[in-house]
Amino acid sequence: MDFASNFWNFVWIFFWSFAFIAYLFALFAIIGDLFRDHQLNGWWKAVWILFLIFVPFLTALVYLIARGAGMAERSASAAADAQAATDAYIRQTAGAASPSDEIAKAKALHEAGTINDQEYEALKAKALSGS
């Protein structure tokens, strides 16, 4: 075997390995989307899974064409929910105070004479605006 033959065999194996891994990613994305979809009946989910097992490439292609838009919407919705949960957790652990807590702190500073009336009103307005 010469160098060119070995090189093209390597390229061929590399290409098919890439194609197989890409198919696995698509397959897992489809299966994840099937179980994320709450509007689809359980029997239809079972039918999609059976077709994915027995006619995998054609079923994956049909699924991506027929349900691709809904798949993107469910994925975006799941990402937005995860981001909202993360933001809420960060706010909770960071100890972000409620507007009433901020106003109470500003009132205590005002009564202690640390800030004047204008600064107190500015802090109060900022707390009430939520920024």
mmCIF file of N, CA and C in Angstrom:
data_model
loop_
_atom_site.group_PDB
_atom_site.id
_atom_site.type_symbol
_atom_site.label_atom_id
_atom_site.label_comp_id
_atom_site.label_asym_id
_atom_site.label_seq_id
_atom_site.Cartn_x
_atom_site.Cartn_y
_atom_site.Cartn_z
ATOM 1 N N MET A 1 0.845 -1.183 0.000
ATOM 2 C CA MET A 1 0.000 0.000 0.000
ATOM 3 C C MET A 1 0.889 1.245 0.000
ATOM 4 N N ASP A 2 0.574 2.147 -0.839
ATOM 5 C CA ASP A 2 1.349 3.369 -0.898
ATOM 6 C C ASP A 2 0.727 4.454 -0.016
ATOM 7 N N PHE A 3 1.411 5.585 0.068
ATOM 8 C CA PHE A 3 0.998 6.685 0.935
ATOM 9 C C PHE A 3 -0.372 7.241 0.545
ATOM 10 N N ALA A 4 -0.639 7.427 -0.752
ATOM 11 C CA ALA A 4 -1.896 8.008 -1.219
ATOM 12 C C ALA A 4 -3.076 7.127 -0.829
ATOM 13 N N SER A 5 -2.895 5.828 -0.953
ATOM 14 C CA SER A 5 -3.965 4.905 -0.591
ATOM 15 C C SER A 5 -4.252 4.977 0.907
ATOM 16 N N ASN A 6 -3.193 5.006 1.716
ATOM 17 C CA ASN A 6 -3.393 5.113 3.165
ATOM 18 C C ASN A 6 -4.046 6.444 3.535
ATOM 19 N N PHE A 7 -3.632 7.523 2.861
ATOM 20 C CA PHE A 7 -4.195 8.841 3.140
ATOM 21 C C PHE A 7 -5.685 8.868 2.833
ATOM 22 N N TRP A 8 -6.092 8.356 1.656
ATOM 23 C CA TRP A 8 -7.511 8.395 1.297
ATOM 24 C C TRP A 8 -8.333 7.432 2.146
ATOM 25 N N ASN A 9 -7.727 6.336 2.594
ATOM 26 C CA ASN A 9 -8.437 5.464 3.540
ATOM 27 C C ASN A 9 -8.689 6.199 4.850
ATOM 28 N N PHE A 10 -7.687 6.958 5.287
ATOM 29 C CA PHE A 10 -7.850 7.749 6.510
ATOM 30 C C PHE A 10 -8.945 8.802 6.339
ATOM 31 N N VAL A 11 -8.935 9.492 5.207
ATOM 32 C CA VAL A 11 -9.957 10.510 4.939
ATOM 33 C C VAL A 11 -11.339 9.868 4.907
ATOM 34 N N TRP A 12 -11.453 8.723 4.274
ATOM 35 C CA TRP A 12 -12.729 8.008 4.175
ATOM 36 C C TRP A 12 -13.239 7.609 5.564
ATOM 37 N N ILE A 13 -12.379 7.062 6.394
ATOM 38 C CA ILE A 13 -12.760 6.668 7.755
ATOM 39 C C ILE A 13 -13.135 7.900 8.572
ATOM 40 N N PHE A 14 -12.389 8.967 8.418
ATOM 41 C CA PHE A 14 -12.675 10.213 9.124
ATOM 42 C C PHE A 14 -14.040 10.754 8.726
ATOM 43 N N PHE A 15 -14.358 10.751 7.439
ATOM 44 C CA PHE A 15 -15.646 11.234 6.951
ATOM 45 C C PHE A 15 -16.797 10.424 7.533
ATOM 46 N N TRP A 16 -16.696 9.098 7.480
ATOM 47 C CA TRP A 16 -17.791 8.264 7.981
ATOM 48 C C TRP A 16 -17.911 8.341 9.502
ATOM 49 N N SER A 17 -16.800 8.518 10.176
ATOM 50 C CA SER A 17 -16.864 8.714 11.624
ATOM 51 C C SER A 17 -17.597 10.013 11.953
ATOM 52 N N PHE A 18 -17.278 11.074 11.218
ATOM 53 C CA PHE A 18 -17.967 12.347 11.406
ATOM 54 C C PHE A 18 -19.463 12.199 11.126
ATOM 55 N N ALA A 19 -19.809 11.536 10.034
ATOM 56 C CA ALA A 19 -21.215 11.350 9.676
ATOM 57 C C ALA A 19 -21.950 10.551 10.753
ATOM 58 N N PHE A 20 -21.319 9.520 11.288
ATOM 59 C CA PHE A 20 -21.954 8.707 12.323
ATOM 60 C C PHE A 20 -22.158 9.503 13.603
ATOM 61 N N ILE A 21 -21.164 10.270 14.003
ATOM 62 C CA ILE A 21 -21.289 11.071 15.229
ATOM 63 C C ILE A 21 -22.346 12.165 15.040
ATOM 64 N N ALA A 22 -22.399 12.782 13.862
ATOM 65 C CA ALA A 22 -23.427 13.783 13.576
ATOM 66 C C ALA A 22 -24.814 13.147 13.633
ATOM 67 N N TYR A 23 -24.946 11.928 13.104
ATOM 68 C CA TYR A 23 -26.230 11.228 13.172
ATOM 69 C C TYR A 23 -26.610 10.948 14.624
ATOM 70 N N LEU A 24 -25.645 10.542 15.447
ATOM 71 C CA LEU A 24 -25.955 10.285 16.854
ATOM 72 C C LEU A 24 -26.422 11.554 17.563
ATOM 73 N N PHE A 25 -25.778 12.680 17.270
ATOM 74 C CA PHE A 25 -26.222 13.954 17.857
ATOM 75 C C PHE A 25 -27.660 14.256 17.448
ATOM 76 N N ALA A 26 -27.977 14.079 16.163
ATOM 77 C CA ALA A 26 -29.334 14.327 15.681
ATOM 78 C C ALA A 26 -30.319 13.368 16.334
ATOM 79 N N LEU A 27 -29.931 12.114 16.461
ATOM 80 C CA LEU A 27 -30.806 11.111 17.073
ATOM 81 C C LEU A 27 -31.109 11.458 18.530
ATOM 82 N N PHE A 28 -30.092 11.828 19.299
ATOM 83 C CA PHE A 28 -30.325 12.185 20.695
ATOM 84 C C PHE A 28 -31.127 13.473 20.816
ATOM 85 N N ALA A 29 -30.935 14.405 19.898
ATOM 86 C CA ALA A 29 -31.730 15.640 19.904
ATOM 87 C C ALA A 29 -33.195 15.322 19.612
ATOM 88 N N ILE A 30 -33.442 14.412 18.688
ATOM 89 C CA ILE A 30 -34.814 14.032 18.358
ATOM 90 C C ILE A 30 -35.469 13.321 19.527
ATOM 91 N N ILE A 31 -34.767 12.387 20.143
ATOM 92 C CA ILE A 31 -35.332 11.662 21.283
ATOM 93 C C ILE A 31 -35.590 12.614 22.442
ATOM 94 N N GLY A 32 -34.671 13.521 22.704
ATOM 95 C CA GLY A 32 -34.887 14.516 23.750
ATOM 96 C C GLY A 32 -36.083 15.400 23.453
ATOM 97 N N ASP A 33 -36.234 15.791 22.183
ATOM 98 C CA ASP A 33 -37.372 16.618 21.802
ATOM 99 C C ASP A 33 -38.684 15.852 21.931
ATOM 100 N N LEU A 34 -38.674 14.586 21.601
ATOM 101 C CA LEU A 34 -39.894 13.784 21.734
ATOM 102 C C LEU A 34 -40.391 13.781 23.170
ATOM 103 N N PHE A 35 -39.489 13.606 24.113
ATOM 104 C CA PHE A 35 -39.905 13.537 25.505
ATOM 105 C C PHE A 35 -40.128 14.912 26.124
ATOM 106 N N ARG A 36 -39.654 15.972 25.479
ATOM 107 C CA ARG A 36 -39.890 17.341 25.944
ATOM 108 C C ARG A 36 -41.248 17.851 25.478
ATOM 109 N N ASP A 37 -41.782 17.271 24.398
ATOM 110 C CA ASP A 37 -43.040 17.734 23.812
ATOM 111 C C ASP A 37 -44.211 17.197 24.627
ATOM 112 N N HIS A 38 -44.927 18.123 25.278
ATOM 113 C CA HIS A 38 -46.061 17.711 26.115
ATOM 114 C C HIS A 38 -47.363 17.634 25.321
ATOM 115 N N GLN A 39 -47.377 18.134 24.107
ATOM 116 C CA GLN A 39 -48.583 18.093 23.289
ATOM 117 C C GLN A 39 -48.725 16.783 22.527
ATOM 118 N N LEU A 40 -47.625 16.078 22.325
ATOM 119 C CA LEU A 40 -47.648 14.834 21.568
ATOM 120 C C LEU A 40 -48.075 13.682 22.473
ATOM 121 N N ASN A 41 -49.025 12.901 21.992
ATOM 122 C CA ASN A 41 -49.546 11.749 22.717
ATOM 123 C C ASN A 41 -48.443 10.697 22.922
ATOM 124 N N GLY A 42 -48.543 9.947 23.997
ATOM 125 C CA GLY A 42 -47.560 8.905 24.291
ATOM 126 C C GLY A 42 -47.469 7.847 23.217
ATOM 127 N N TRP A 43 -48.595 7.517 22.581
ATOM 128 C CA TRP A 43 -48.575 6.516 21.518
ATOM 129 C C TRP A 43 -47.805 7.033 20.306
ATOM 130 N N TRP A 44 -47.967 8.311 19.992
ATOM 131 C CA TRP A 44 -47.227 8.865 18.872
ATOM 132 C C TRP A 44 -45.736 8.913 19.174
ATOM 133 N N LYS A 45 -45.399 9.149 20.428
ATOM 134 C CA LYS A 45 -43.986 9.109 20.813
ATOM 135 C C LYS A 45 -43.422 7.708 20.603
ATOM 136 N N ALA A 46 -44.200 6.709 20.985
ATOM 137 C CA ALA A 46 -43.761 5.319 20.806
ATOM 138 C C ALA A 46 -43.603 4.983 19.323
ATOM 139 N N VAL A 47 -44.509 5.478 18.486
ATOM 140 C CA VAL A 47 -44.417 5.224 17.042
ATOM 141 C C VAL A 47 -43.150 5.868 16.474
ATOM 142 N N TRP A 48 -42.862 7.114 16.875
ATOM 143 C CA TRP A 48 -41.640 7.772 16.405
ATOM 144 C C TRP A 48 -40.404 6.983 16.836
ATOM 145 N N ILE A 49 -40.384 6.517 18.087
ATOM 146 C CA ILE A 49 -39.235 5.744 18.582
ATOM 147 C C ILE A 49 -39.075 4.448 17.796
ATOM 148 N N LEU A 50 -40.178 3.750 17.546
ATOM 149 C CA LEU A 50 -40.104 2.509 16.766
ATOM 150 C C LEU A 50 -39.556 2.766 15.365
ATOM 151 N N PHE A 51 -40.048 3.806 14.722
ATOM 152 C CA PHE A 51 -39.532 4.124 13.395
ATOM 153 C C PHE A 51 -38.061 4.539 13.456
ATOM 154 N N LEU A 52 -37.669 5.238 14.527
ATOM 155 C CA LEU A 52 -36.255 5.598 14.668
ATOM 156 C C LEU A 52 -35.373 4.363 14.820
ATOM 157 N N ILE A 53 -35.918 3.304 15.402
ATOM 158 C CA ILE A 53 -35.146 2.072 15.573
ATOM 159 C C ILE A 53 -35.052 1.293 14.260
ATOM 160 N N PHE A 54 -36.187 1.171 13.543
ATOM 161 C CA PHE A 54 -36.209 0.305 12.373
ATOM 162 C C PHE A 54 -35.878 1.002 11.051
ATOM 163 N N VAL A 55 -36.161 2.290 10.927
ATOM 164 C CA VAL A 55 -35.837 3.049 9.717
ATOM 165 C C VAL A 55 -35.173 4.355 10.167
ATOM 166 N N PRO A 56 -33.969 4.283 10.716
ATOM 167 C CA PRO A 56 -33.417 5.427 11.445
ATOM 168 C C PRO A 56 -33.140 6.672 10.607
ATOM 169 N N PHE A 57 -32.460 6.552 9.470
ATOM 170 C CA PHE A 57 -32.075 7.738 8.716
ATOM 171 C C PHE A 57 -33.288 8.441 8.111
ATOM 172 N N LEU A 58 -34.179 7.675 7.515
ATOM 173 C CA LEU A 58 -35.372 8.256 6.901
ATOM 174 C C LEU A 58 -36.271 8.892 7.962
ATOM 175 N N THR A 59 -36.434 8.233 9.098
ATOM 176 C CA THR A 59 -37.274 8.765 10.164
ATOM 177 C C THR A 59 -36.687 10.044 10.733
ATOM 178 N N ALA A 60 -35.379 10.072 10.927
ATOM 179 C CA ALA A 60 -34.739 11.290 11.441
ATOM 180 C C ALA A 60 -34.932 12.439 10.463
ATOM 181 N N LEU A 61 -34.777 12.188 9.195
ATOM 182 C CA LEU A 61 -34.965 13.220 8.186
ATOM 183 C C LEU A 61 -36.411 13.715 8.170
ATOM 184 N N VAL A 62 -37.363 12.804 8.200
ATOM 185 C CA VAL A 62 -38.779 13.178 8.206
ATOM 186 C C VAL A 62 -39.122 13.954 9.468
ATOM 187 N N TYR A 63 -38.597 13.518 10.602
ATOM 188 C CA TYR A 63 -38.873 14.215 11.867
ATOM 189 C C TYR A 63 -38.339 15.642 11.820
ATOM 190 N N LEU A 64 -37.120 15.810 11.346
ATOM 191 C CA LEU A 64 -36.531 17.146 11.294
ATOM 192 C C LEU A 64 -37.282 18.059 10.332
ATOM 193 N N ILE A 65 -37.790 17.511 9.242
ATOM 194 C CA ILE A 65 -38.559 18.321 8.297
ATOM 195 C C ILE A 65 -39.946 18.636 8.857
ATOM 196 N N ALA A 66 -40.624 17.607 9.385
ATOM 197 C CA ALA A 66 -42.012 17.784 9.828
ATOM 198 C C ALA A 66 -42.127 18.534 11.140
ATOM 199 N N ARG A 67 -41.207 18.317 12.058
ATOM 200 C CA ARG A 67 -41.349 18.885 13.398
ATOM 201 C C ARG A 67 -40.180 19.789 13.796
ATOM 202 N N GLY A 68 -39.390 20.207 12.821
ATOM 203 C CA GLY A 68 -38.203 21.018 13.099
ATOM 204 C C GLY A 68 -38.517 22.356 13.735
ATOM 205 N N ALA A 69 -39.572 23.029 13.266
ATOM 206 C CA ALA A 69 -39.924 24.343 13.819
ATOM 207 C C ALA A 69 -40.351 24.212 15.280
ATOM 208 N N GLY A 70 -41.185 23.232 15.562
ATOM 209 C CA GLY A 70 -41.603 22.998 16.944
ATOM 210 C C GLY A 70 -40.439 22.568 17.818
ATOM 211 N N MET A 71 -39.509 21.846 17.220
ATOM 212 C CA MET A 71 -38.314 21.405 17.944
ATOM 213 C C MET A 71 -37.490 22.615 18.369
ATOM 214 N N ALA A 72 -37.352 23.577 17.474
ATOM 215 C CA ALA A 72 -36.598 24.795 17.788
ATOM 216 C C ALA A 72 -37.318 25.607 18.863
ATOM 217 N N GLU A 73 -38.644 25.697 18.785
ATOM 218 C CA GLU A 73 -39.411 26.447 19.784
ATOM 219 C C GLU A 73 -39.289 25.812 21.161
ATOM 220 N N ARG A 74 -39.392 24.490 21.233
ATOM 221 C CA ARG A 74 -39.274 23.804 22.525
ATOM 222 C C ARG A 74 -37.870 23.951 23.095
ATOM 223 N N SER A 75 -36.877 23.907 22.230
ATOM 224 C CA SER A 75 -35.503 24.076 22.684
ATOM 225 C C SER A 75 -35.275 25.493 23.210
ATOM 226 N N ALA A 76 -35.794 26.487 22.498
ATOM 227 C CA ALA A 76 -35.662 27.878 22.950
ATOM 228 C C ALA A 76 -36.410 28.098 24.253
ATOM 229 N N SER A 77 -37.577 27.494 24.380
ATOM 230 C CA SER A 77 -38.358 27.613 25.608
ATOM 231 C C SER A 77 -37.628 26.973 26.787
ATOM 232 N N ALA A 78 -37.043 25.814 26.561
ATOM 233 C CA ALA A 78 -36.292 25.147 27.624
ATOM 234 C C ALA A 78 -35.071 25.967 28.021
ATOM 235 N N ALA A 79 -34.410 26.572 27.043
ATOM 236 C CA ALA A 79 -33.248 27.413 27.346
ATOM 237 C C ALA A 79 -33.667 28.654 28.123
ATOM 238 N N ALA A 80 -34.799 29.259 27.755
ATOM 239 C CA ALA A 80 -35.292 30.441 28.471
ATOM 240 C C ALA A 80 -35.678 30.084 29.902
ATOM 241 N N ASP A 81 -36.316 28.923 30.087
ATOM 242 C CA ASP A 81 -36.681 28.475 31.439
ATOM 243 C C ASP A 81 -35.438 28.230 32.288
ATOM 244 N N ALA A 82 -34.438 27.605 31.689
ATOM 245 C CA ALA A 82 -33.194 27.346 32.415
ATOM 246 C C ALA A 82 -32.494 28.650 32.774
ATOM 247 N N GLN A 83 -32.509 29.630 31.862
ATOM 248 C CA GLN A 83 -31.890 30.925 32.136
ATOM 249 C C GLN A 83 -32.631 31.656 33.246
ATOM 250 N N ALA A 84 -33.966 31.592 33.226
ATOM 251 C CA ALA A 84 -34.759 32.242 34.268
ATOM 252 C C ALA A 84 -34.495 31.595 35.630
ATOM 253 N N ALA A 85 -34.405 30.275 35.653
ATOM 254 C CA ALA A 85 -34.117 29.576 36.905
ATOM 255 C C ALA A 85 -32.719 29.927 37.414
ATOM 256 N N THR A 86 -31.757 30.016 36.511
ATOM 257 C CA THR A 86 -30.399 30.388 36.895
ATOM 258 C C THR A 86 -30.361 31.809 37.443
ATOM 259 N N ASP A 87 -31.043 32.725 36.759
ATOM 260 C CA ASP A 87 -31.084 34.116 37.224
ATOM 261 C C ASP A 87 -31.740 34.226 38.598
ATOM 262 N N ALA A 88 -32.826 33.486 38.797
ATOM 263 C CA ALA A 88 -33.498 33.517 40.094
ATOM 264 C C ALA A 88 -32.591 32.960 41.191
ATOM 265 N N TYR A 89 -31.870 31.900 40.891
ATOM 266 C CA TYR A 89 -30.957 31.317 41.870
ATOM 267 C C TYR A 89 -29.827 32.287 42.207
ATOM 268 N N ILE A 90 -29.288 32.938 41.182
ATOM 269 C CA ILE A 90 -28.197 33.898 41.421
ATOM 270 C C ILE A 90 -28.694 35.059 42.267
ATOM 271 N N ARG A 91 -29.900 35.565 41.947
ATOM 272 C CA ARG A 91 -30.453 36.659 42.747
ATOM 273 C C ARG A 91 -30.664 36.228 44.192
ATOM 274 N N GLN A 92 -31.131 34.999 44.383
ATOM 275 C CA GLN A 92 -31.397 34.488 45.724
ATOM 276 C C GLN A 92 -30.100 34.347 46.518
ATOM 277 N N THR A 93 -29.084 33.771 45.903
ATOM 278 C CA THR A 93 -27.834 33.542 46.631
ATOM 279 C C THR A 93 -27.011 34.810 46.773
ATOM 280 N N ALA A 94 -27.177 35.749 45.854
ATOM 281 C CA ALA A 94 -26.440 37.005 45.955
ATOM 282 C C ALA A 94 -27.050 37.923 47.008
ATOM 283 N N GLY A 95 -28.229 37.592 47.458
ATOM 284 C CA GLY A 95 -28.879 38.378 48.502
ATOM 285 C C GLY A 95 -29.457 39.682 47.987
ATOM 286 N N ALA A 96 -29.946 39.653 46.760
ATOM 287 C CA ALA A 96 -30.567 40.851 46.210
ATOM 288 C C ALA A 96 -31.790 41.199 47.049
ATOM 289 N N ALA A 97 -31.818 42.428 47.491
ATOM 290 C CA ALA A 97 -32.890 42.869 48.380
ATOM 291 C C ALA A 97 -34.103 43.298 47.576
ATOM 292 N N SER A 98 -35.248 43.194 48.213
ATOM 293 C CA SER A 98 -36.483 43.654 47.601
ATOM 294 C C SER A 98 -36.518 45.179 47.676
ATOM 295 N N PRO A 99 -37.398 45.822 46.917
ATOM 296 C CA PRO A 99 -37.490 47.282 46.985
ATOM 297 C C PRO A 99 -37.775 47.805 48.399
ATOM 298 N N SER A 100 -38.609 47.087 49.143
ATOM 299 C CA SER A 100 -38.907 47.543 50.508
ATOM 300 C C SER A 100 -37.666 47.464 51.400
ATOM 301 N N ASP A 101 -36.814 46.453 51.191
ATOM 302 C CA ASP A 101 -35.566 46.353 51.950
ATOM 303 C C ASP A 101 -34.624 47.505 51.601
ATOM 304 N N GLU A 102 -34.540 47.822 50.312
ATOM 305 C CA GLU A 102 -33.689 48.932 49.880
ATOM 306 C C GLU A 102 -34.160 50.256 50.478
ATOM 307 N N ILE A 103 -35.481 50.462 50.493
ATOM 308 C CA ILE A 103 -36.024 51.698 51.061
ATOM 309 C C ILE A 103 -35.768 51.757 52.559
ATOM 310 N N ALA A 104 -35.903 50.621 53.243
ATOM 311 C CA ALA A 104 -35.649 50.584 54.688
ATOM 312 C C ALA A 104 -34.181 50.917 54.984
ATOM 313 N N LYS A 105 -33.265 50.395 54.155
ATOM 314 C CA LYS A 105 -31.848 50.715 54.352
ATOM 315 C C LYS A 105 -31.588 52.198 54.108
ATOM 316 N N ALA A 106 -32.206 52.737 53.061
ATOM 317 C CA ALA A 106 -32.040 54.163 52.771
ATOM 318 C C ALA A 106 -32.628 55.015 53.884
ATOM 319 N N LYS A 107 -33.762 54.589 54.443
ATOM 320 C CA LYS A 107 -34.402 55.323 55.543
ATOM 321 C C LYS A 107 -33.490 55.323 56.768
ATOM 322 N N ALA A 108 -32.863 54.176 57.045
ATOM 323 C CA ALA A 108 -31.955 54.097 58.186
ATOM 324 C C ALA A 108 -30.749 55.016 57.980
ATOM 325 N N LEU A 109 -30.232 55.054 56.752
ATOM 326 C CA LEU A 109 -29.112 55.960 56.463
ATOM 327 C C LEU A 109 -29.539 57.425 56.594
ATOM 328 N N HIS A 110 -30.750 57.723 56.168
ATOM 329 C CA HIS A 110 -31.276 59.094 56.251
ATOM 330 C C HIS A 110 -31.458 59.514 57.702
ATOM 331 N N GLU A 111 -32.012 58.626 58.523
ATOM 332 C CA GLU A 111 -32.227 58.940 59.936
ATOM 333 C C GLU A 111 -30.907 59.067 60.694
ATOM 334 N N ALA A 112 -29.891 58.322 60.238
ATOM 335 C CA ALA A 112 -28.584 58.404 60.885
ATOM 336 C C ALA A 112 -27.829 59.654 60.448
ATOM 337 N N GLY A 113 -28.328 60.331 59.429
ATOM 338 C CA GLY A 113 -27.690 61.540 58.957
ATOM 339 C C GLY A 113 -26.582 61.285 57.951
ATOM 340 N N THR A 114 -26.464 60.067 57.475
ATOM 341 C CA THR A 114 -25.426 59.725 56.507
ATOM 342 C C THR A 114 -25.744 60.299 55.134
ATOM 343 N N ILE A 115 -27.022 60.311 54.769
ATOM 344 C CA ILE A 115 -27.432 60.869 53.480
ATOM 345 C C ILE A 115 -28.444 61.980 53.718
ATOM 346 N N ASN A 116 -28.551 62.899 52.761
ATOM 347 C CA ASN A 116 -29.505 63.998 52.903
ATOM 348 C C ASN A 116 -30.841 63.635 52.259
ATOM 349 N N ASP A 117 -31.767 64.583 52.239
ATOM 350 C CA ASP A 117 -33.119 64.325 51.725
ATOM 351 C C ASP A 117 -33.117 63.978 50.237
ATOM 352 N N GLN A 118 -32.313 64.694 49.448
ATOM 353 C CA GLN A 118 -32.279 64.430 48.003
ATOM 354 C C GLN A 118 -31.729 63.032 47.712
ATOM 355 N N GLU A 119 -30.683 62.626 48.428
ATOM 356 C CA GLU A 119 -30.106 61.288 48.219
ATOM 357 C C GLU A 119 -31.094 60.207 48.643
ATOM 358 N N TYR A 120 -31.803 60.468 49.733
ATOM 359 C CA TYR A 120 -32.813 59.505 50.188
ATOM 360 C C TYR A 120 -33.905 59.346 49.135
ATOM 361 N N GLU A 121 -34.392 60.446 48.594
ATOM 362 C CA GLU A 121 -35.446 60.385 47.573
ATOM 363 C C GLU A 121 -34.936 59.702 46.305
ATOM 364 N N ALA A 122 -33.674 59.946 45.946
ATOM 365 C CA ALA A 122 -33.091 59.300 44.759
ATOM 366 C C ALA A 122 -32.989 57.790 44.957
ATOM 367 N N LEU A 123 -32.527 57.366 46.147
ATOM 368 C CA LEU A 123 -32.444 55.926 46.437
ATOM 369 C C LEU A 123 -33.826 55.284 46.479
ATOM 370 N N LYS A 124 -34.779 56.004 47.019
ATOM 371 C CA LYS A 124 -36.168 55.496 47.088
ATOM 372 C C LYS A 124 -36.729 55.335 45.684
ATOM 373 N N ALA A 125 -36.523 56.335 44.816
ATOM 374 C CA ALA A 125 -37.018 56.251 43.452
ATOM 375 C C ALA A 125 -36.331 55.116 42.685
ATOM 376 N N LYS A 126 -35.047 54.949 42.919
ATOM 377 C CA LYS A 126 -34.308 53.878 42.243
ATOM 378 C C LYS A 126 -34.833 52.510 42.681
ATOM 379 N N ALA A 127 -35.093 52.346 43.970
ATOM 380 C CA ALA A 127 -35.600 51.067 44.483
ATOM 381 C C ALA A 127 -36.995 50.786 43.935
ATOM 382 N N LEU A 128 -37.815 51.812 43.839
ATOM 383 C CA LEU A 128 -39.177 51.616 43.341
ATOM 384 C C LEU A 128 -39.210 51.357 41.837
ATOM 385 N N SER A 129 -38.239 51.894 41.119
ATOM 386 C CA SER A 129 -38.204 51.656 39.671
ATOM 387 C C SER A 129 -37.670 50.270 39.333
ATOM 388 N N GLY A 130 -36.981 49.632 40.280
ATOM 389 C CA GLY A 130 -36.475 48.273 40.056
ATOM 390 C C GLY A 130 -35.128 48.211 39.382
ATOM 391 N N SER A 131 -34.448 49.327 39.236
ATOM 392 C CA SER A 131 -33.134 49.295 38.580
ATOM 393 C C SER A 131 -32.023 49.443 39.590
#
